[in-house]
PDB file of C-alpha atoms in Angstrom:
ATOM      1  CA  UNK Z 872      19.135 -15.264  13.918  1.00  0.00           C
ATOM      2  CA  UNK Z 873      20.031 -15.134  10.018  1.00  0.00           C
ATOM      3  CA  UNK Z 874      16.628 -14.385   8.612  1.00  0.00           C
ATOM      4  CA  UNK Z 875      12.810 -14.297   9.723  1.00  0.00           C
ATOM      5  CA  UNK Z 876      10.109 -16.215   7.717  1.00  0.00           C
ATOM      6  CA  UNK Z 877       7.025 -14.468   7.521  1.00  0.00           C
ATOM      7  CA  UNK Z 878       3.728 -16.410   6.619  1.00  0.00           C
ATOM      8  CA  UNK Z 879       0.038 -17.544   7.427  1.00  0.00           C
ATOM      9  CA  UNK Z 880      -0.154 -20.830   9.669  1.00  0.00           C
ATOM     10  CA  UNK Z 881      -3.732 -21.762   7.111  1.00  0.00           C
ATOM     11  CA  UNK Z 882      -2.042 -24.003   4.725  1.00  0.00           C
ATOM     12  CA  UNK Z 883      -2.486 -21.031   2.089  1.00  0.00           C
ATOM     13  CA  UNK Z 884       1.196 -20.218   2.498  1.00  0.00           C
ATOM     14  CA  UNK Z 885       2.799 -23.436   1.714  1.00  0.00           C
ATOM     15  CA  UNK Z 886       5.451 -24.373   3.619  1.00  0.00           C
ATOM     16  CA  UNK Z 887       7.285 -26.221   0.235  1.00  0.00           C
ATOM     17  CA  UNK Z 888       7.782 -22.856  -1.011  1.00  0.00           C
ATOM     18  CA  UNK Z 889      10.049 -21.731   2.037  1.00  0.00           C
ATOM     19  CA  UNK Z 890      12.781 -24.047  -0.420  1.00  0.00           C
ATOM     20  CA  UNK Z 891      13.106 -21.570  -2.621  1.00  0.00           C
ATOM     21  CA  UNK Z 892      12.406 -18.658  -1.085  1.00  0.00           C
ATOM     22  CA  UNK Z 893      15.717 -19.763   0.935  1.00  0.00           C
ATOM     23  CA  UNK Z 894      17.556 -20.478  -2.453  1.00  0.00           C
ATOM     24  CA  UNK Z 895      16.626 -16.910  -3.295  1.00  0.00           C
ATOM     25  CA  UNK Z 896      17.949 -15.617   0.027  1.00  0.00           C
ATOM     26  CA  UNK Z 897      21.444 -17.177  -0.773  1.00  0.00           C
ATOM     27  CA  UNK Z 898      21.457 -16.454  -4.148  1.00  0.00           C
ATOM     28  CA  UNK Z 899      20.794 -12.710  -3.274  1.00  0.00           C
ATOM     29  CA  UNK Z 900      23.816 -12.639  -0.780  1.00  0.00           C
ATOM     30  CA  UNK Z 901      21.552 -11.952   2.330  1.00  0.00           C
ATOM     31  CA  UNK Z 902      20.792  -8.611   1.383  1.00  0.00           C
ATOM     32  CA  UNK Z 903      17.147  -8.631   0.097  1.00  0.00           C
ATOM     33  CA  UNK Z 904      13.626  -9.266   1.421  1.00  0.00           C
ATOM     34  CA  UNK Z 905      12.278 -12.372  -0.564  1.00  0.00           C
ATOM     35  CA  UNK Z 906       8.893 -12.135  -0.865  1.00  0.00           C
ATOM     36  CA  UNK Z 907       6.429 -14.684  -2.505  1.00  0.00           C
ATOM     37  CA  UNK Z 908       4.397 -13.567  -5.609  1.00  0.00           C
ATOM     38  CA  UNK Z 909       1.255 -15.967  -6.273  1.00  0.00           C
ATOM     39  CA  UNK Z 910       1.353 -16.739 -10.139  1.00  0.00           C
ATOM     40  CA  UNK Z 911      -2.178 -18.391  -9.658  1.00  0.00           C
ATOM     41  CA  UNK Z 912      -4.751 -17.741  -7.651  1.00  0.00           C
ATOM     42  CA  UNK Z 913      -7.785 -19.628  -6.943  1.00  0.00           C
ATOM     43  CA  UNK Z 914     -10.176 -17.152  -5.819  1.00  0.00           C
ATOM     44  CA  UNK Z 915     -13.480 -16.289  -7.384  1.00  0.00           C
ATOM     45  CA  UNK Z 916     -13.669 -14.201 -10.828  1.00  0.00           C
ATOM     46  CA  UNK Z 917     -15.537 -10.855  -8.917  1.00  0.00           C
ATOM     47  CA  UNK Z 918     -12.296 -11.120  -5.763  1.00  0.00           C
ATOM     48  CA  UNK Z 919      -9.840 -11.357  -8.377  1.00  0.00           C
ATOM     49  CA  UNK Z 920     -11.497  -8.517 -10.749  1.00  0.00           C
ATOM     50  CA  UNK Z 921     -11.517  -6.099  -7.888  1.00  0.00           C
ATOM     51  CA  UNK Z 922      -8.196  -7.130  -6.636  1.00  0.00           C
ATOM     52  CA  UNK Z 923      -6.705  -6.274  -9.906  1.00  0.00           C
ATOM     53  CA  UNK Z 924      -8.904  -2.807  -9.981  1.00  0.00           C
ATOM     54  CA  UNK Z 925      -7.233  -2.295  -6.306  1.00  0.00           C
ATOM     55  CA  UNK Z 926      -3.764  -2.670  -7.675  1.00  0.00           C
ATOM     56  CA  UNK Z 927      -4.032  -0.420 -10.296  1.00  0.00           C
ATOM     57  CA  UNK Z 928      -5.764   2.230  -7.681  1.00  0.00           C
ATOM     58  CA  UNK Z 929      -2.508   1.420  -5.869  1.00  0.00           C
ATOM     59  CA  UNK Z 930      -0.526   1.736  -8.147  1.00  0.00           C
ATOM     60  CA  UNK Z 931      -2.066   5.198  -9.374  1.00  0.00           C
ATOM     61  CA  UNK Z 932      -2.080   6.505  -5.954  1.00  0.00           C
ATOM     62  CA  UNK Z 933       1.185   5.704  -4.551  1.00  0.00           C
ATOM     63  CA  UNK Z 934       3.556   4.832  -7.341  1.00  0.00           C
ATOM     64  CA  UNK Z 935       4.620   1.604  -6.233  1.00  0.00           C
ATOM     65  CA  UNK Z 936       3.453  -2.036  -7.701  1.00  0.00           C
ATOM     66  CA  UNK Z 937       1.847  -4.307  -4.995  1.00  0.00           C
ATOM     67  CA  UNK Z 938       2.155  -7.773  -5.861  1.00  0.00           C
ATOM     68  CA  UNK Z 939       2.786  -9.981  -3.008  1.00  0.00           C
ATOM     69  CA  UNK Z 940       1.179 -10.665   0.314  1.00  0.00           C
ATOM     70  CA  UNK Z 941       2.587 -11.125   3.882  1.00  0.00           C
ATOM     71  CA  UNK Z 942       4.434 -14.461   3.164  1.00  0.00           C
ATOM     72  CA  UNK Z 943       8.344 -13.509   2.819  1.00  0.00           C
ATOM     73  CA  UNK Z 944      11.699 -14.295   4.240  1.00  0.00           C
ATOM     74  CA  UNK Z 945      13.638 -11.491   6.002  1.00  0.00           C
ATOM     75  CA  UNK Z 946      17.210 -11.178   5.874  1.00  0.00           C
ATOM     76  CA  UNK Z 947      18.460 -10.425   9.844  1.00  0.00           C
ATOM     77  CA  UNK Z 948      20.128  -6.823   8.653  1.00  0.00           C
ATOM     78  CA  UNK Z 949      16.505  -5.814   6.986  1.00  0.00           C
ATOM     79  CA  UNK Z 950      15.013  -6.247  10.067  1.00  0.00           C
ATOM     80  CA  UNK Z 951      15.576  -3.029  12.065  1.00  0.00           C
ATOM     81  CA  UNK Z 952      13.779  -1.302   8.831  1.00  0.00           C
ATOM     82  CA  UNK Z 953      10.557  -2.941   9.572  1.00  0.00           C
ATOM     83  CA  UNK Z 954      10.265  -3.068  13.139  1.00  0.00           C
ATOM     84  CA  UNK Z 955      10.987   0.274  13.892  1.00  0.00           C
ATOM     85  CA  UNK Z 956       8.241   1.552  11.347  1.00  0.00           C
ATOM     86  CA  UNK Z 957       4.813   2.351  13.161  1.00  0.00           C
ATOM     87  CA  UNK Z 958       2.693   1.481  10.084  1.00  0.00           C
ATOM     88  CA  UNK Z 959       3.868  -2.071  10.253  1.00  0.00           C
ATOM     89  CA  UNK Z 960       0.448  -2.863  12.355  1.00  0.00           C
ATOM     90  CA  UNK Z 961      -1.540  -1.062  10.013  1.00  0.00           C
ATOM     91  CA  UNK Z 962      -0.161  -2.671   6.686  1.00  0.00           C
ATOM     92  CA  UNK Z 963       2.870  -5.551   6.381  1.00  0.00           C
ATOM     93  CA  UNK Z 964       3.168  -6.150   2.512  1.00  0.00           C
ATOM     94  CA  UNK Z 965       2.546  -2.039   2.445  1.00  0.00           C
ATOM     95  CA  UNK Z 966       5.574  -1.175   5.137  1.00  0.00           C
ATOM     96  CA  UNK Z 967       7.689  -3.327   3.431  1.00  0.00           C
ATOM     97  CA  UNK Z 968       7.639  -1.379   0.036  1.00  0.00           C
ATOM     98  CA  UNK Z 969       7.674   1.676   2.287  1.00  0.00           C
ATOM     99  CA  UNK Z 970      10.661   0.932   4.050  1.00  0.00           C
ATOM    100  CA  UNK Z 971      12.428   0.928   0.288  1.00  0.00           C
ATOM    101  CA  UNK Z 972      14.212  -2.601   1.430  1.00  0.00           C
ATOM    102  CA  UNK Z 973      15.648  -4.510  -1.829  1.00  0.00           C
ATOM    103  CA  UNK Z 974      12.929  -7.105  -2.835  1.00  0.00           C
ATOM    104  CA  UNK Z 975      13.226  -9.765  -4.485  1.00  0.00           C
ATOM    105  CA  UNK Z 976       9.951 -11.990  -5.703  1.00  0.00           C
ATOM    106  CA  UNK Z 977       9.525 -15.726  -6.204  1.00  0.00           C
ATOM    107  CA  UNK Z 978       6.840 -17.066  -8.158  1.00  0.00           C
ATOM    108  CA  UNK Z 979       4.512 -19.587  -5.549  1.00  0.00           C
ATOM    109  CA  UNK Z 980       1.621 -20.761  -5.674  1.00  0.00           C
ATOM    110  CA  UNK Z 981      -1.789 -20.384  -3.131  1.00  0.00           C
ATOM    111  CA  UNK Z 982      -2.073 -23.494  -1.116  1.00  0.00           C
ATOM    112  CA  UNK Z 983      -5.948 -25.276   0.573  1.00  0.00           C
ATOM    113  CA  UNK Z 984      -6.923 -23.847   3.310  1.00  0.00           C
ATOM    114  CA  UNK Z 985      -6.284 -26.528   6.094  1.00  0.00           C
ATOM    115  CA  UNK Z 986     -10.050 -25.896   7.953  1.00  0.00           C
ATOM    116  CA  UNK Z 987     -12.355 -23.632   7.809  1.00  0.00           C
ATOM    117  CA  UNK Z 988     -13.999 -20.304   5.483  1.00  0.00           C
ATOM    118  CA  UNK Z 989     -11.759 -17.040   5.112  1.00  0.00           C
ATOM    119  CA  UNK Z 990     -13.982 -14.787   7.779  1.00  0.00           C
ATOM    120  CA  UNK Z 991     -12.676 -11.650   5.651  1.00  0.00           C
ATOM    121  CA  UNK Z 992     -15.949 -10.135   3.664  1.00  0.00           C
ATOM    122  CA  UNK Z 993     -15.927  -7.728   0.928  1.00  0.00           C
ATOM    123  CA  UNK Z 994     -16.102  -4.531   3.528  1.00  0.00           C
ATOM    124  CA  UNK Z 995     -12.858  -6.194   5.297  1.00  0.00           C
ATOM    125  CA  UNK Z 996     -11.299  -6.748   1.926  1.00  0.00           C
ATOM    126  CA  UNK Z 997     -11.858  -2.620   1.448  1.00  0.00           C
ATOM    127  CA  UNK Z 998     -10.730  -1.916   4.561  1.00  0.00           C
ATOM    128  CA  UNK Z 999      -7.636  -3.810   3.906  1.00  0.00           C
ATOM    129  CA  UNK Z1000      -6.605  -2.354   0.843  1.00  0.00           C
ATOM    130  CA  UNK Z1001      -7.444   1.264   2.246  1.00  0.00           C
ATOM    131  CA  UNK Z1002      -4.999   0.255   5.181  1.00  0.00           C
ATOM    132  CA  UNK Z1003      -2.233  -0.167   2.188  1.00  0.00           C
ATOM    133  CA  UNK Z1004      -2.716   2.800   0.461  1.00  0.00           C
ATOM    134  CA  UNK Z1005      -2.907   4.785   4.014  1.00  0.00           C
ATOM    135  CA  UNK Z1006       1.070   3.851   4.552  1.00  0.00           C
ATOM    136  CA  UNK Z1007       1.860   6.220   1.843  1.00  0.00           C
ATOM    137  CA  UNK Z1008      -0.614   8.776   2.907  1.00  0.00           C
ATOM    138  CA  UNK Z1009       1.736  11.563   2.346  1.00  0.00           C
ATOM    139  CA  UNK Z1010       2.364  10.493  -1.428  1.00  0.00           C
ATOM    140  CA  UNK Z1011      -1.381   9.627  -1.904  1.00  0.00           C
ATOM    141  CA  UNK Z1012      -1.877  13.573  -0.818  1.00  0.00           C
ATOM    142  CA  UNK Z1013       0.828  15.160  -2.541  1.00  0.00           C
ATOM    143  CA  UNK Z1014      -0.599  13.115  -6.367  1.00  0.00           C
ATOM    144  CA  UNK Z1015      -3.296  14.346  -5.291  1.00  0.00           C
ATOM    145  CA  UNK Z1016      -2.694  17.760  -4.664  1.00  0.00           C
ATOM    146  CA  UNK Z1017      -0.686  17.980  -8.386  1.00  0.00           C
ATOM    147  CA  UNK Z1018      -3.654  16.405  -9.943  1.00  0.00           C
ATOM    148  CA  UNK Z1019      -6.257  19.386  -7.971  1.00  0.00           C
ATOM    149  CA  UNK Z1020      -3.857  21.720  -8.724  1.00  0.00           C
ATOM    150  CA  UNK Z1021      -3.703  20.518 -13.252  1.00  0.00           C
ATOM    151  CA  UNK Z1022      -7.544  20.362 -12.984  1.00  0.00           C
ATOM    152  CA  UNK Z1023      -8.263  23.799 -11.366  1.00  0.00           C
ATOM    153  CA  UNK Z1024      -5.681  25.704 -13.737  1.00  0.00           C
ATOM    154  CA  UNK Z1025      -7.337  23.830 -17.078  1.00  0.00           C
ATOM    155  CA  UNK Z1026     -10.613  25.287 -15.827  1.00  0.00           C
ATOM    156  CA  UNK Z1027      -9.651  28.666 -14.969  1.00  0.00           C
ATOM    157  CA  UNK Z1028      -8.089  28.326 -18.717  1.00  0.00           C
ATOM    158  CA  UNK Z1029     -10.935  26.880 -20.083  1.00  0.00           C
ATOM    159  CA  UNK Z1030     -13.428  29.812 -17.610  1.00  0.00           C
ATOM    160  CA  UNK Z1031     -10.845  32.771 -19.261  1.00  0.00           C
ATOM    161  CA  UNK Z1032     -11.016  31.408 -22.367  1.00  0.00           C
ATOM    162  CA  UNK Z1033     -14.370  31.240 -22.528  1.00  0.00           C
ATOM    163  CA  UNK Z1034     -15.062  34.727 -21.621  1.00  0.00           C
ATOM    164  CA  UNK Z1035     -13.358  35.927 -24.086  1.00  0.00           C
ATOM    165  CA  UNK Z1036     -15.148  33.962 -27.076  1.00  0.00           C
ATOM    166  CA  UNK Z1037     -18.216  35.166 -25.336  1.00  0.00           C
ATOM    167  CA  UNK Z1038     -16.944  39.264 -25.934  1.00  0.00           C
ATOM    168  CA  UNK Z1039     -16.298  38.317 -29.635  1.00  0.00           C
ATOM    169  CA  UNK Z1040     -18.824  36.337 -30.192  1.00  0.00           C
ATOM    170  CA  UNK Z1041     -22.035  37.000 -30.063  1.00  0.00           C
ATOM    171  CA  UNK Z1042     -23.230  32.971 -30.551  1.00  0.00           C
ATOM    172  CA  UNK Z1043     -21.195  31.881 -27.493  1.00  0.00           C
ATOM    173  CA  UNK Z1044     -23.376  31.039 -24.759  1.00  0.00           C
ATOM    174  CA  UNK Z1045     -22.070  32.111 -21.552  1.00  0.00           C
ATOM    175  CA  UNK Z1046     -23.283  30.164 -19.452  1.00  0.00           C
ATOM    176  CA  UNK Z1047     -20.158  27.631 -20.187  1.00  0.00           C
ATOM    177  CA  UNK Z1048     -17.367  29.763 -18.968  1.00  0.00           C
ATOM    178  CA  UNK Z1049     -19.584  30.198 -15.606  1.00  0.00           C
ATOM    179  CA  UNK Z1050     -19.693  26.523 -15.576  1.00  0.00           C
ATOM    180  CA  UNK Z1051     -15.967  26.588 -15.714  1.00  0.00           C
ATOM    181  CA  UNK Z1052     -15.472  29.268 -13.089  1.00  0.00           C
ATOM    182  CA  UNK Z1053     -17.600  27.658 -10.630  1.00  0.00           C
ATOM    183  CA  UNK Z1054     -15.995  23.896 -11.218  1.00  0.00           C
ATOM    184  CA  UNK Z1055     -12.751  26.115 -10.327  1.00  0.00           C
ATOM    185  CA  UNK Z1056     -14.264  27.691  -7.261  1.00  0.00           C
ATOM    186  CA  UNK Z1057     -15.319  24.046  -6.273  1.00  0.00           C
ATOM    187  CA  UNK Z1058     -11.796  22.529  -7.321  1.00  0.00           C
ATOM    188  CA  UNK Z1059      -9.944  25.027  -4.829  1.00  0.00           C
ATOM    189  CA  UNK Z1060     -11.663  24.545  -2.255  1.00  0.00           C
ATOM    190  CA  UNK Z1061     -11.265  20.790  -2.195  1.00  0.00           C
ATOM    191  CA  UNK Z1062      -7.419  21.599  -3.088  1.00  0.00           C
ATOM    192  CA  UNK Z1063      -7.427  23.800  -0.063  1.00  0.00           C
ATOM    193  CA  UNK Z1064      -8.893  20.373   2.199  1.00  0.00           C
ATOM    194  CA  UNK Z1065      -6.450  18.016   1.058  1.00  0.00           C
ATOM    195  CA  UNK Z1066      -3.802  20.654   1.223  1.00  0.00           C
ATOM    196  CA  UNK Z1067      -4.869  21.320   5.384  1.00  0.00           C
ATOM    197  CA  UNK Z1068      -5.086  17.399   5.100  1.00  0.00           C
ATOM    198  CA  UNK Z1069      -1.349  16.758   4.413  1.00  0.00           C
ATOM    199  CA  UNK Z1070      -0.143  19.380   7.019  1.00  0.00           C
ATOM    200  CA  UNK Z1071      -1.667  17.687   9.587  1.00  0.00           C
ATOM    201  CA  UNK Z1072      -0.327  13.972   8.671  1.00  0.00           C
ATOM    202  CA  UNK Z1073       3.466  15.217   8.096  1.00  0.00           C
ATOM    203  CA  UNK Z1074       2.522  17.084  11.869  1.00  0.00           C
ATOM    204  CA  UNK Z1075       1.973  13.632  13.097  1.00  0.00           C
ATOM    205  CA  UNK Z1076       5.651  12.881  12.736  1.00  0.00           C
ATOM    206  CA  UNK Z1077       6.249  15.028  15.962  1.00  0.00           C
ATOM    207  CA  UNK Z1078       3.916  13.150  17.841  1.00  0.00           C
ATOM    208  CA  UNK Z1079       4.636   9.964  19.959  1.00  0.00           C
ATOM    209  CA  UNK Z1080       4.032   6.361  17.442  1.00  0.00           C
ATOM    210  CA  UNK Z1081       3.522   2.863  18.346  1.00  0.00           C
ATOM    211  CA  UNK Z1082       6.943   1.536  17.290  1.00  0.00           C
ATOM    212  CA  UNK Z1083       6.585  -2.352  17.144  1.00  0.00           C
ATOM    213  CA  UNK Z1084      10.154  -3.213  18.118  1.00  0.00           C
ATOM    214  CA  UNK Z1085      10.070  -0.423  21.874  1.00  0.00           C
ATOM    215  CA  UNK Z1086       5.548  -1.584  22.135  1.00  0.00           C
ATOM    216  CA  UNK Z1087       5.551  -5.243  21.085  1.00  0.00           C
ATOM    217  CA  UNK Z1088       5.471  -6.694  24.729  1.00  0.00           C
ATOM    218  CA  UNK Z1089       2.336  -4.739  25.550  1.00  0.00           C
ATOM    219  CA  UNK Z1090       0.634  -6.791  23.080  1.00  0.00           C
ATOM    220  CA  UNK Z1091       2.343 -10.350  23.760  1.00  0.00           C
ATOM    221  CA  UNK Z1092       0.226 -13.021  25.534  1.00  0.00           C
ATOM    222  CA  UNK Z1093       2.302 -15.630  25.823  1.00  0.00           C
ATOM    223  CA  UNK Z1094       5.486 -17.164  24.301  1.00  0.00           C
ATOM    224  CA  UNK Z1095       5.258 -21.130  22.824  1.00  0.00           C
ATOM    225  CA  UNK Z1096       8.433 -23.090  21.715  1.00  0.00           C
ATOM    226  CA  UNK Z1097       7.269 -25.238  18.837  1.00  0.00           C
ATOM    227  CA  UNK Z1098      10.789 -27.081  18.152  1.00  0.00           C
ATOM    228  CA  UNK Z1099      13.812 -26.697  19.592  1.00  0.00           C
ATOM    229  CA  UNK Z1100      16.755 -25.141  17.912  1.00  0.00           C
ATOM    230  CA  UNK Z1101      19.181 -28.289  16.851  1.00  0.00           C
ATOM    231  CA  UNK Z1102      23.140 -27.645  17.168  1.00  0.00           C
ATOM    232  CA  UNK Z1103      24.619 -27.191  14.469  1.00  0.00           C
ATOM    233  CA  UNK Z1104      26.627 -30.456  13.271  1.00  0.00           C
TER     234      UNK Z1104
END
């Protein structure tokens, strides 16, 4: 096997894009993960407004750009950092920019939809995107650790600071630097959560994971040839 293709069987991923993600392939040597970008998309204007809000949440929270879906092309030698990744059944598109594989994107285009309504609703859709951002839980914690961390310090500055205008001055109402204080009470202890949070994700890399390439007979039905493999001429 040279390469894996990667993509949905309802006509949305169209197979007269595989063309040039294969021309891609070659032109890239072999060596990186072609994935397909959609330039247009035909969904409605409220899908594609929160889809663009959900990148840029992405984006914030885990410092990577998501831009491209499950429909790729996987070079044989990328393979083994996919498969033995245990968030690959939580999140594809996600695992892939985990794994930090070379990607390469090709512009494509969605195709109809063979049959049939998308059953995905808006709390799926949610779901889905959480399921992204939860492959890089570690990095989502640690941003947002830094961030708790800024925002507590600029209130204790703001708190001190304001308790000291209040001793000179006797027009300074004090009830702002309590304010302060409090919001920096109420900041550490949230710090302190996510904080207890992280420890116990980075603990779960002790523990026993689903690895797809050791688990993925437990979950296989059934095997179906669709064509058989030509020789090569």
């Amino acid at each position: 096997v040279n390469a894996v293709i990667v993509m949905d069987g309802d006509g949305e991923d169209r197979p007269d894009d595989l063309k040039p993600l294969m021309n891609a392939y070659h032109d890239c040597g072999s060596e990186k993960i072609i994935v397909a970008k959609r330039e247009k998309r035909s969904e409605g204007l409220l899908f594609r407004t929160s889809y663009l809000i959900y990148k840029l949440i992405f984006k914030v929270l885990t410092g990577h750009k998501m831009g491209f879906g499950n429909f790729c092309l996987i070079p044989a030698r990328q393979l083994s950092r996919l498969i033995y990744k245990d968030t690959l059944w939580n999140h594809f598109s996600a695992t892939v920019l985990h794994s930090k594989a070379p990607i390469r994107m090709v512009s494509t285009e969605r195709g109809e939809r063979i049959d049939g309504m998308p059953l995905m609703n808006f709390t799926g859709l949610v779901i889905h995107g959480l399921s992204s951002i939860s492959v890089f839980v570690d990095q989502v914690l640690v941003r947002t650790i830094v961030f708790l961390t800024c925002s507590m310090l600029i209130c204790l500055f703001l708190g001190i600071l304001g308790m000291v205008l209040a001793s000179i001055s006797p027009e300074f109402i004090p009830g702002i630097y309590y304010f302060d204080l409090i919001t920096t009470a109420f900041v550490f202890l949230i710090l302190s959560l996510v904080t207890y949070v992280l420890i116990l994700s980075l603990s779960r890399r002790s523990q026993k994971m689903v690895i797809p390439a050791e688990d993925i007979e437990i979950y296989i039905k059934n095997v179906e040839t669709a064509f058989d493999r030509q020789p090569d001429t």
